[in-house]
Short mmCIF file of N, CA and C in Angstrom, two decimals:
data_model
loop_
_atom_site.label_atom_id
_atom_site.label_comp_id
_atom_site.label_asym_id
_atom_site.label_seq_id
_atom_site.Cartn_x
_atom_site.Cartn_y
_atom_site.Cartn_z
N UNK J 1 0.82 -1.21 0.00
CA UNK J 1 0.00 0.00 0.00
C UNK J 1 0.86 1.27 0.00
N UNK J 2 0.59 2.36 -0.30
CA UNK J 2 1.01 3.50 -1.17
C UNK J 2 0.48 4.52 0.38
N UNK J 3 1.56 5.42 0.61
CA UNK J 3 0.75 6.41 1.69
C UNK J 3 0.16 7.17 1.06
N UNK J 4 -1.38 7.47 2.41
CA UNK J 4 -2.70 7.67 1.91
C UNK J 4 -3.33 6.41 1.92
N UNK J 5 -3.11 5.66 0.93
CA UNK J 5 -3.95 4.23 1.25
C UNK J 5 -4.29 3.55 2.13
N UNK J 6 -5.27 2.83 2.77
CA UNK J 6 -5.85 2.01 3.56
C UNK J 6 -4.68 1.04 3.58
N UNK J 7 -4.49 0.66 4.89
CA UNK J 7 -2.93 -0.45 5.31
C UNK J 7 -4.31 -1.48 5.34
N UNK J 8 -3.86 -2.46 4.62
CA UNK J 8 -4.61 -4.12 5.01
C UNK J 8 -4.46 -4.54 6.16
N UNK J 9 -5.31 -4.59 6.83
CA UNK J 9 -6.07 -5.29 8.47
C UNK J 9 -5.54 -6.70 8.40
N UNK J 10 -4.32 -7.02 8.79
CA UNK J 10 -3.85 -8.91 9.28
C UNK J 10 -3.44 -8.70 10.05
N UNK J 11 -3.95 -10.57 10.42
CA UNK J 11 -3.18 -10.89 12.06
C UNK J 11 -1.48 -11.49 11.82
N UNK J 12 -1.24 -10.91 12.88
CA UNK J 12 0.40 -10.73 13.38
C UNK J 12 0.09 -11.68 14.62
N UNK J 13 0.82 -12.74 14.68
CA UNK J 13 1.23 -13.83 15.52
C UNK J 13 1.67 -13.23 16.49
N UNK J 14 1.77 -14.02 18.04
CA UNK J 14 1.85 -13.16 18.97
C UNK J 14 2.83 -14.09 19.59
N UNK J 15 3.49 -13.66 20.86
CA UNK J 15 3.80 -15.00 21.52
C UNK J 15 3.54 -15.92 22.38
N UNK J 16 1.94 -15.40 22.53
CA UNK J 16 0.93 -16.49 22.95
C UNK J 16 0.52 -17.24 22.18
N UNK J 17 0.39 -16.93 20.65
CA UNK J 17 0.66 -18.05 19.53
C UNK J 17 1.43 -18.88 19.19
N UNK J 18 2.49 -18.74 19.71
CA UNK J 18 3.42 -19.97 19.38
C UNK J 18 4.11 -20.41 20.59
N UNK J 19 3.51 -20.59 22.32
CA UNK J 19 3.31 -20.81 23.24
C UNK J 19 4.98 -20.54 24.11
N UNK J 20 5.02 -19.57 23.20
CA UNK J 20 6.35 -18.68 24.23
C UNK J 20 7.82 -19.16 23.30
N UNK J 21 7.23 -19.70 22.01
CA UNK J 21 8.67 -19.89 21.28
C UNK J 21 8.89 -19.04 19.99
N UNK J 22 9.57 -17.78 21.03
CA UNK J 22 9.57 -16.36 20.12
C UNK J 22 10.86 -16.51 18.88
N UNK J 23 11.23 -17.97 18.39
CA UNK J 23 11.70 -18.08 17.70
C UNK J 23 11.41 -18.37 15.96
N UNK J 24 9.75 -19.07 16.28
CA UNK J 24 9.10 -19.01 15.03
C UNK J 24 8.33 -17.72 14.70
N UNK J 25 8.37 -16.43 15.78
CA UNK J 25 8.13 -15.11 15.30
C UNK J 25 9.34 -14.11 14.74
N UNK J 26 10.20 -14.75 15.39
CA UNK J 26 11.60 -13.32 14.85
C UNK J 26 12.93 -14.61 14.58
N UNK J 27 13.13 -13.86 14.31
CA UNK J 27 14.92 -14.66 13.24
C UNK J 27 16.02 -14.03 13.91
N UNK J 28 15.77 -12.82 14.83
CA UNK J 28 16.69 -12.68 14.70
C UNK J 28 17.23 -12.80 16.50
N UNK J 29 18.61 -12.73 16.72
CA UNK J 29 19.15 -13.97 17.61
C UNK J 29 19.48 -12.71 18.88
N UNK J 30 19.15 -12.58 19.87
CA UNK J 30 17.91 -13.29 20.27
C UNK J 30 16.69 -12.56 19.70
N UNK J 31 15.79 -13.17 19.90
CA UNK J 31 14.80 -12.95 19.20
C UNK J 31 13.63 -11.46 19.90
N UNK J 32 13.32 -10.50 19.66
CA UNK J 32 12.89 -9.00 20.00
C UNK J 32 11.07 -9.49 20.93
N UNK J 33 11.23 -9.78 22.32
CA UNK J 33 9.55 -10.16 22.24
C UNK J 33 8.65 -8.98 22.63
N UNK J 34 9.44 -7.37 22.50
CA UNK J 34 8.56 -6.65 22.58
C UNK J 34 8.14 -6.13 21.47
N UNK J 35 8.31 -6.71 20.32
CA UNK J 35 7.49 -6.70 18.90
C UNK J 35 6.71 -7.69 18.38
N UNK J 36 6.40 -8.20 19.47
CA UNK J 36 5.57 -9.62 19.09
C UNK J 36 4.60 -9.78 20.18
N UNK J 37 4.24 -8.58 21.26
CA UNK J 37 3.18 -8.74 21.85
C UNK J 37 1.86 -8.86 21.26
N UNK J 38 1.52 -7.73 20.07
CA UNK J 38 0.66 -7.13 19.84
C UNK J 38 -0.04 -7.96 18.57
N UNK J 39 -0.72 -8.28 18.41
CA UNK J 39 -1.66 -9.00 17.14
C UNK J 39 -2.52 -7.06 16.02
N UNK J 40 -1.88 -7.23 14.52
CA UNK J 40 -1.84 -6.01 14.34
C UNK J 40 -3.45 -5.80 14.55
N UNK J 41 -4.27 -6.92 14.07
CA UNK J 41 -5.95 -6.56 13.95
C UNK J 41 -6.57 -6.28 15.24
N UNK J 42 -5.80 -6.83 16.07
CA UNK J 42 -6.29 -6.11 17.22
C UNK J 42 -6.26 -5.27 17.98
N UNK J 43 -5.68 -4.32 16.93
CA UNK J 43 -5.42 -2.33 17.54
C UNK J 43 -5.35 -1.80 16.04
N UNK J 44 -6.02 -2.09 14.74
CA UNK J 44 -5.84 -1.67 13.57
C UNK J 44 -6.98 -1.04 13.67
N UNK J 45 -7.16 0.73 13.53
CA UNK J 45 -8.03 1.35 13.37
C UNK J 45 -8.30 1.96 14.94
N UNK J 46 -7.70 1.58 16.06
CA UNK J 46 -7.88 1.87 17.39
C UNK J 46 -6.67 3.15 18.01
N UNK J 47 -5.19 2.29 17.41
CA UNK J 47 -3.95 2.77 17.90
C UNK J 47 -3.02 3.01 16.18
N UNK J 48 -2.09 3.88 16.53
CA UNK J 48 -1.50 4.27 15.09
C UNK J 48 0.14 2.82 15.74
N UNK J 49 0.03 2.23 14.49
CA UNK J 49 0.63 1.05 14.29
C UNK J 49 2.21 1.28 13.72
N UNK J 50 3.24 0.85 14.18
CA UNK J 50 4.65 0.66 13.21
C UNK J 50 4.78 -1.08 12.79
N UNK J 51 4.53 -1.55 11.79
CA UNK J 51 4.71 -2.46 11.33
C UNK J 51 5.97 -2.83 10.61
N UNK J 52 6.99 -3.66 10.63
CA UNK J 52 7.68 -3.67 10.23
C UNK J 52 7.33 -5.68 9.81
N UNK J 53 8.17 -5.28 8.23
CA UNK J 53 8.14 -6.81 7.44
C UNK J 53 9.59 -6.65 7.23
N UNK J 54 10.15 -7.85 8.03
CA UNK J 54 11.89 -7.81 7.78
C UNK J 54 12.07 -9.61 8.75
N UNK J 55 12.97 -10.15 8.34
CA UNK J 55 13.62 -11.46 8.18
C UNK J 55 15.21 -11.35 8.61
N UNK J 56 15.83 -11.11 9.90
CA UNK J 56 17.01 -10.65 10.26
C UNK J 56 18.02 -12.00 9.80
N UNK J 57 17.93 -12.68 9.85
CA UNK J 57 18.28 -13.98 9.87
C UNK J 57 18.42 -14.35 8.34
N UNK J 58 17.13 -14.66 7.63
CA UNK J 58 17.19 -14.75 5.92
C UNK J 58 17.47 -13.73 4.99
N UNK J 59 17.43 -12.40 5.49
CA UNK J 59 17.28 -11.14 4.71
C UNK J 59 18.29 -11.19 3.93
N UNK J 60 17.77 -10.65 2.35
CA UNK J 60 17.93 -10.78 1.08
C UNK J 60 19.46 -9.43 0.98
N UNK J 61 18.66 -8.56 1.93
CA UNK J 61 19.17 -7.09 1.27
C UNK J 61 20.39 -6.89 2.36
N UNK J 62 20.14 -8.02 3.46
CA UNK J 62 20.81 -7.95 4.44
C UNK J 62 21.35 -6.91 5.55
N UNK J 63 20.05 -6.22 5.60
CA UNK J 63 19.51 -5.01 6.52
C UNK J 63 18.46 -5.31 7.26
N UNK J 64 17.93 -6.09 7.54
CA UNK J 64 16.50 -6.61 8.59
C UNK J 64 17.01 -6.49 9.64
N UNK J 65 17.90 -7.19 9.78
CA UNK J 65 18.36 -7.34 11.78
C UNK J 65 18.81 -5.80 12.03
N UNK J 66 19.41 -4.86 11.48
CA UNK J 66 19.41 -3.16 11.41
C UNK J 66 18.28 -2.45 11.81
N UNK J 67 17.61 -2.97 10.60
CA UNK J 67 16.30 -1.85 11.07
C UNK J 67 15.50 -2.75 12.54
N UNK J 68 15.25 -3.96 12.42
CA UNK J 68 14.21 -4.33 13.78
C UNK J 68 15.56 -3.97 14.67
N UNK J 69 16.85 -3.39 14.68
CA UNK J 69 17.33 -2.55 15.91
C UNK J 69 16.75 -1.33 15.95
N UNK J 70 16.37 -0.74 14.89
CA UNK J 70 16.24 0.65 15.23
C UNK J 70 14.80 0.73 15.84
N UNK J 71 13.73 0.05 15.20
CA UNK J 71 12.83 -0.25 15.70
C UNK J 71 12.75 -0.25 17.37
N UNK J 72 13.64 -1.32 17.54
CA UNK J 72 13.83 -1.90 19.30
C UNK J 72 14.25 -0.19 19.80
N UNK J 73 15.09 0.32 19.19
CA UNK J 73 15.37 1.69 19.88
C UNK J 73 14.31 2.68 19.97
N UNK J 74 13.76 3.04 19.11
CA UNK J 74 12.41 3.91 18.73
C UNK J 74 11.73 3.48 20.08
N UNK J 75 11.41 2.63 19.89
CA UNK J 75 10.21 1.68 21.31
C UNK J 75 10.68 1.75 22.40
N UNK J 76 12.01 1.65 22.73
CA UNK J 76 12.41 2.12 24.13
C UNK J 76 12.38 3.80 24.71
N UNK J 77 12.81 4.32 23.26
CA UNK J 77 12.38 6.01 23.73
C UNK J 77 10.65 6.35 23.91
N UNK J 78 10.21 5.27 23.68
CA UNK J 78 8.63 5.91 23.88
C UNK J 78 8.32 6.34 23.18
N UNK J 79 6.81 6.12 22.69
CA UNK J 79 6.06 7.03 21.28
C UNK J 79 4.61 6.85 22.10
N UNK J 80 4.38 6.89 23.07
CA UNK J 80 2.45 7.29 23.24
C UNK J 80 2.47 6.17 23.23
N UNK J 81 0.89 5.86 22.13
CA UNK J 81 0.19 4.41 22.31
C UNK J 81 0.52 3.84 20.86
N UNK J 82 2.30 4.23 20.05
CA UNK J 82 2.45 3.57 18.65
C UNK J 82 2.51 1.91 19.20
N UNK J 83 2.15 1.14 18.46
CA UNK J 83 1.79 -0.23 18.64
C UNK J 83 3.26 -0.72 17.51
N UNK J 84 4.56 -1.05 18.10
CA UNK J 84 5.29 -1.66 16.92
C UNK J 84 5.22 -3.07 17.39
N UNK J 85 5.04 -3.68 16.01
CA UNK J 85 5.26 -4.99 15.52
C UNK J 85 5.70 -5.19 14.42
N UNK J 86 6.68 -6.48 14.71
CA UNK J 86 7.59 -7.28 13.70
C UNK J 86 6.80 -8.03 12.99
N UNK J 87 6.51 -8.78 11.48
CA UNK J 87 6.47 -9.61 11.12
C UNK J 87 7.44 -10.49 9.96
N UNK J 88 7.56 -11.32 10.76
CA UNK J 88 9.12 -12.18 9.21
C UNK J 88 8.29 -12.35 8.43
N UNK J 89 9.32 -13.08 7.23
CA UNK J 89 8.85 -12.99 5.63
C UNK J 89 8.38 -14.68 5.66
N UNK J 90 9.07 -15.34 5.84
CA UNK J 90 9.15 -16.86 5.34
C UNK J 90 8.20 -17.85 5.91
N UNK J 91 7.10 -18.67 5.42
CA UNK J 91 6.49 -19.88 6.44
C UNK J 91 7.82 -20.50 7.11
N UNK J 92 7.44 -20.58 8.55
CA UNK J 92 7.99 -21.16 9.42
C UNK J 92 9.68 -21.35 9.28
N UNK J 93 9.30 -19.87 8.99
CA UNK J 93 11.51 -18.52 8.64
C UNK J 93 12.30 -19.57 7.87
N UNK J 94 11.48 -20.30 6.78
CA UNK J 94 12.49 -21.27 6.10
C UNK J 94 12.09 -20.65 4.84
N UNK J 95 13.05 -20.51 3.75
CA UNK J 95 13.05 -19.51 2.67
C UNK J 95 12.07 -20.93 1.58
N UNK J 96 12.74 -21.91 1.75
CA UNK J 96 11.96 -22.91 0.82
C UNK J 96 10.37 -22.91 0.74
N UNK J 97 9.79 -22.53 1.72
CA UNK J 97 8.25 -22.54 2.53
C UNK J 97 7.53 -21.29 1.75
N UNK J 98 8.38 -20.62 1.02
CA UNK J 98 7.62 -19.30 0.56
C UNK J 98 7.14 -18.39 1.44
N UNK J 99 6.88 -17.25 1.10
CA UNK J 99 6.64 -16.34 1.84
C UNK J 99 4.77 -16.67 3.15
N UNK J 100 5.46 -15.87 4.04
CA UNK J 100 3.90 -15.92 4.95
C UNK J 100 2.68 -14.87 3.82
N UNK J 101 1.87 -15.40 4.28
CA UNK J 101 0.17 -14.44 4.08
C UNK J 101 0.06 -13.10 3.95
N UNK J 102 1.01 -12.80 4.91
CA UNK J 102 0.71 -11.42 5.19
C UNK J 102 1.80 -10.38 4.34
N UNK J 103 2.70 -11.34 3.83
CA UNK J 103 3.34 -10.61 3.23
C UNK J 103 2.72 -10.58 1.43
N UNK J 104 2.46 -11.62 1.28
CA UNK J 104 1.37 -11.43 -0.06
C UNK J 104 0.02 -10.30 0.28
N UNK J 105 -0.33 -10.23 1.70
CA UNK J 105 -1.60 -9.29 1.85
C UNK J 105 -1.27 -7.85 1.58
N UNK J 106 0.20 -7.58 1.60
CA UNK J 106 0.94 -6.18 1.30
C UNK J 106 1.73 -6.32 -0.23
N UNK J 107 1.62 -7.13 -0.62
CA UNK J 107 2.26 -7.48 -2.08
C UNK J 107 3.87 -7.16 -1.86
N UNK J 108 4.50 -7.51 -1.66
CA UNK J 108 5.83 -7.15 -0.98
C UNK J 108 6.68 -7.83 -1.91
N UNK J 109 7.42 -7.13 -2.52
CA UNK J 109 8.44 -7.83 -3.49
C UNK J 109 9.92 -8.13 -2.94
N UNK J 110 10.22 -7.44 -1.80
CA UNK J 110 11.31 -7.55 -1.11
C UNK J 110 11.38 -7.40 0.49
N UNK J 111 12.33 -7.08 1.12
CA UNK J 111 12.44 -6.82 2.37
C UNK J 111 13.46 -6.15 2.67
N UNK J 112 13.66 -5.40 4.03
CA UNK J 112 12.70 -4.89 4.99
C UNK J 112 11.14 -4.12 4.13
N UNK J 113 10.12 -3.69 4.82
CA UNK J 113 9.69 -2.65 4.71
C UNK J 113 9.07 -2.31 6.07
N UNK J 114 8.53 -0.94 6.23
CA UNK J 114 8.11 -0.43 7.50
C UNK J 114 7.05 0.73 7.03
N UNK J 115 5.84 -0.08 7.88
CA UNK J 115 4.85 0.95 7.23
C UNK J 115 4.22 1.51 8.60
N UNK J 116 3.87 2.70 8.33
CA UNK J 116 3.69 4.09 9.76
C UNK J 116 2.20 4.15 9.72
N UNK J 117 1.30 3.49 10.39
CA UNK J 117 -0.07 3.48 10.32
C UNK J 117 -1.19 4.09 11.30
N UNK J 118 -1.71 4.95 10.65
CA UNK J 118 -2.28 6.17 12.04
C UNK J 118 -3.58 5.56 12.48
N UNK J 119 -4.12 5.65 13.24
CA UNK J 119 -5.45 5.74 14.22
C UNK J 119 -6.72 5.33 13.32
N UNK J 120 -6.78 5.19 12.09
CA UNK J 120 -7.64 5.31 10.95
C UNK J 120 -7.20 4.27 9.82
N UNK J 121 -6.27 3.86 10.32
CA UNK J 121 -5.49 2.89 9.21
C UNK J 121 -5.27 2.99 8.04
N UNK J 122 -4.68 4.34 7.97
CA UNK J 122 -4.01 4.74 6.93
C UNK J 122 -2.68 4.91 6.55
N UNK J 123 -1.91 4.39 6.06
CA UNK J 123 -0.57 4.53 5.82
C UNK J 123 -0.07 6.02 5.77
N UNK J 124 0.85 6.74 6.33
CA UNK J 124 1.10 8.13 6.34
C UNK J 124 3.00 7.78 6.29
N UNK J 125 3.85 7.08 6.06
CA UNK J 125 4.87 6.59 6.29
C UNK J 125 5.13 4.79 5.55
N UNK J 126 6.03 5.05 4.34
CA UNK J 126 6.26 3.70 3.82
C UNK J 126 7.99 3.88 3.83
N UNK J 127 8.62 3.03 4.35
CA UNK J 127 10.30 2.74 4.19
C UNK J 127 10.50 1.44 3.49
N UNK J 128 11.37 1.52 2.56
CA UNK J 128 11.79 0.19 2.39
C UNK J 128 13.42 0.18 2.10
N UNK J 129 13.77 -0.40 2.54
CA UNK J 129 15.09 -0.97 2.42
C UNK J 129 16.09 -0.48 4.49
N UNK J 130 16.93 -0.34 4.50
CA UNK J 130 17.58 0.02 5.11
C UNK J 130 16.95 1.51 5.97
N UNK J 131 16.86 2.47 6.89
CA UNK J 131 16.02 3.49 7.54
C UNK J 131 17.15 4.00 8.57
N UNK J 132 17.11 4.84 8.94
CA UNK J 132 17.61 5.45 10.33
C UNK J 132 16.85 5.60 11.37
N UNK J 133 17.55 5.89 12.50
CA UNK J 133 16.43 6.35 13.72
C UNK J 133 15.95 7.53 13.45
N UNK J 134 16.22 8.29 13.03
CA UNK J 134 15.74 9.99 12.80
C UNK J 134 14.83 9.83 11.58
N UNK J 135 14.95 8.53 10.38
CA UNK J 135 14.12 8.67 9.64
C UNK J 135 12.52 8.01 10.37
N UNK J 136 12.99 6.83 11.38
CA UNK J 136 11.83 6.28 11.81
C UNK J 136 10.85 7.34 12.98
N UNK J 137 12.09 8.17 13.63
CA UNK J 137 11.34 9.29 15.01
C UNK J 137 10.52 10.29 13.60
N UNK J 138 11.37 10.42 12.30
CA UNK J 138 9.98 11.51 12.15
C UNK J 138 8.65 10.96 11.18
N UNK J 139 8.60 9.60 10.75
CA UNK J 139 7.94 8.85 10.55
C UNK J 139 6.58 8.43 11.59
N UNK J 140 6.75 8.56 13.22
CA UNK J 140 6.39 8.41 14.05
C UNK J 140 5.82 9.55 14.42
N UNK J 141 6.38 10.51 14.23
CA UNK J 141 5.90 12.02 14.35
C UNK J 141 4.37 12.55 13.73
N UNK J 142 4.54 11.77 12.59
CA UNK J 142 3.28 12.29 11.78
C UNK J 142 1.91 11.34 12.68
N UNK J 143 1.83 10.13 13.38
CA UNK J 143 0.76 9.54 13.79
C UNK J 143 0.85 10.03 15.21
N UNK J 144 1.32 10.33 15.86
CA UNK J 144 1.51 11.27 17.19
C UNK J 144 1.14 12.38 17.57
N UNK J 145 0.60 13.10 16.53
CA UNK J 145 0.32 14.33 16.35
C UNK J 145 -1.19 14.18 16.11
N UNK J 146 -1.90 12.95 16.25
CA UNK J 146 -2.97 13.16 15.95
C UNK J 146 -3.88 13.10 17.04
#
């Protein structure tokens, strides 16, 4: 989705979904479980969302485990009620398995991407590839303000 556009409403696995083995949610070592609390449909349209689609572990472009740091940093400085969540690329993070659901539900031709989703579920913020912290704090800026 294109900012401005409606972000597609999917569920994001939690780590009550995979009964505390936050290893089939994140790749990357150790694995981030404060991006894997949140299920996205269940604050999509409630809370302004940071979604991030990145694979630290398989990544193509070999920038995923980068940005879900900067991510992890963003989230420790605090943003209000932004809801970030991780989702990997791969069924069960094995590249042979093809991509998960949700990454066909965003049509995603590559990885990372990070999409900035406000209160209304609208995309106002799309990154793809590699990001900074100053690009993600003013990315964050625009759904904060609302």
């Amino acid at each position: 989705p294109a900012v401005g556009e409606k972000a597609p409403k999917i569920d994001t696995l939690t780590k009550a979904d995979v009964g505390g083995d936050l290893s089939k949610l994140d790749t990357r070592v150790p694995p981030a479980p404060q991006l894997n609390q949140v299920n996205m449909a269940d604050v999509y349209g409630k809370k302004p969302i940071a979604l991030l689609f990145a694979t630290p572990l398989l990544c193509q472009s070999r920038v995923c485990g980068p940005v879900e740091d900067v991510m992890l940093q963003a989230q420790a400085q605090g943003h209000g009620d932004v809801q970030f969540i991780h989702q990997e690329i791969y069924n069960d993070n094995e590249v042979k398995k093809g991509f998960r659901k949700q990454v066909g539900q965003y049509n995603l031709p590559s990885e990372p991407w990070l999409f900035v989703i406000d209160r209304n579920g609208k995309v106002v913020e799309r990154l793809e590839g590699a990001f900074s912290l100053g690009e993600l704090e003013r990315a964050l800026a625009k759904v904060e303000k609302q």
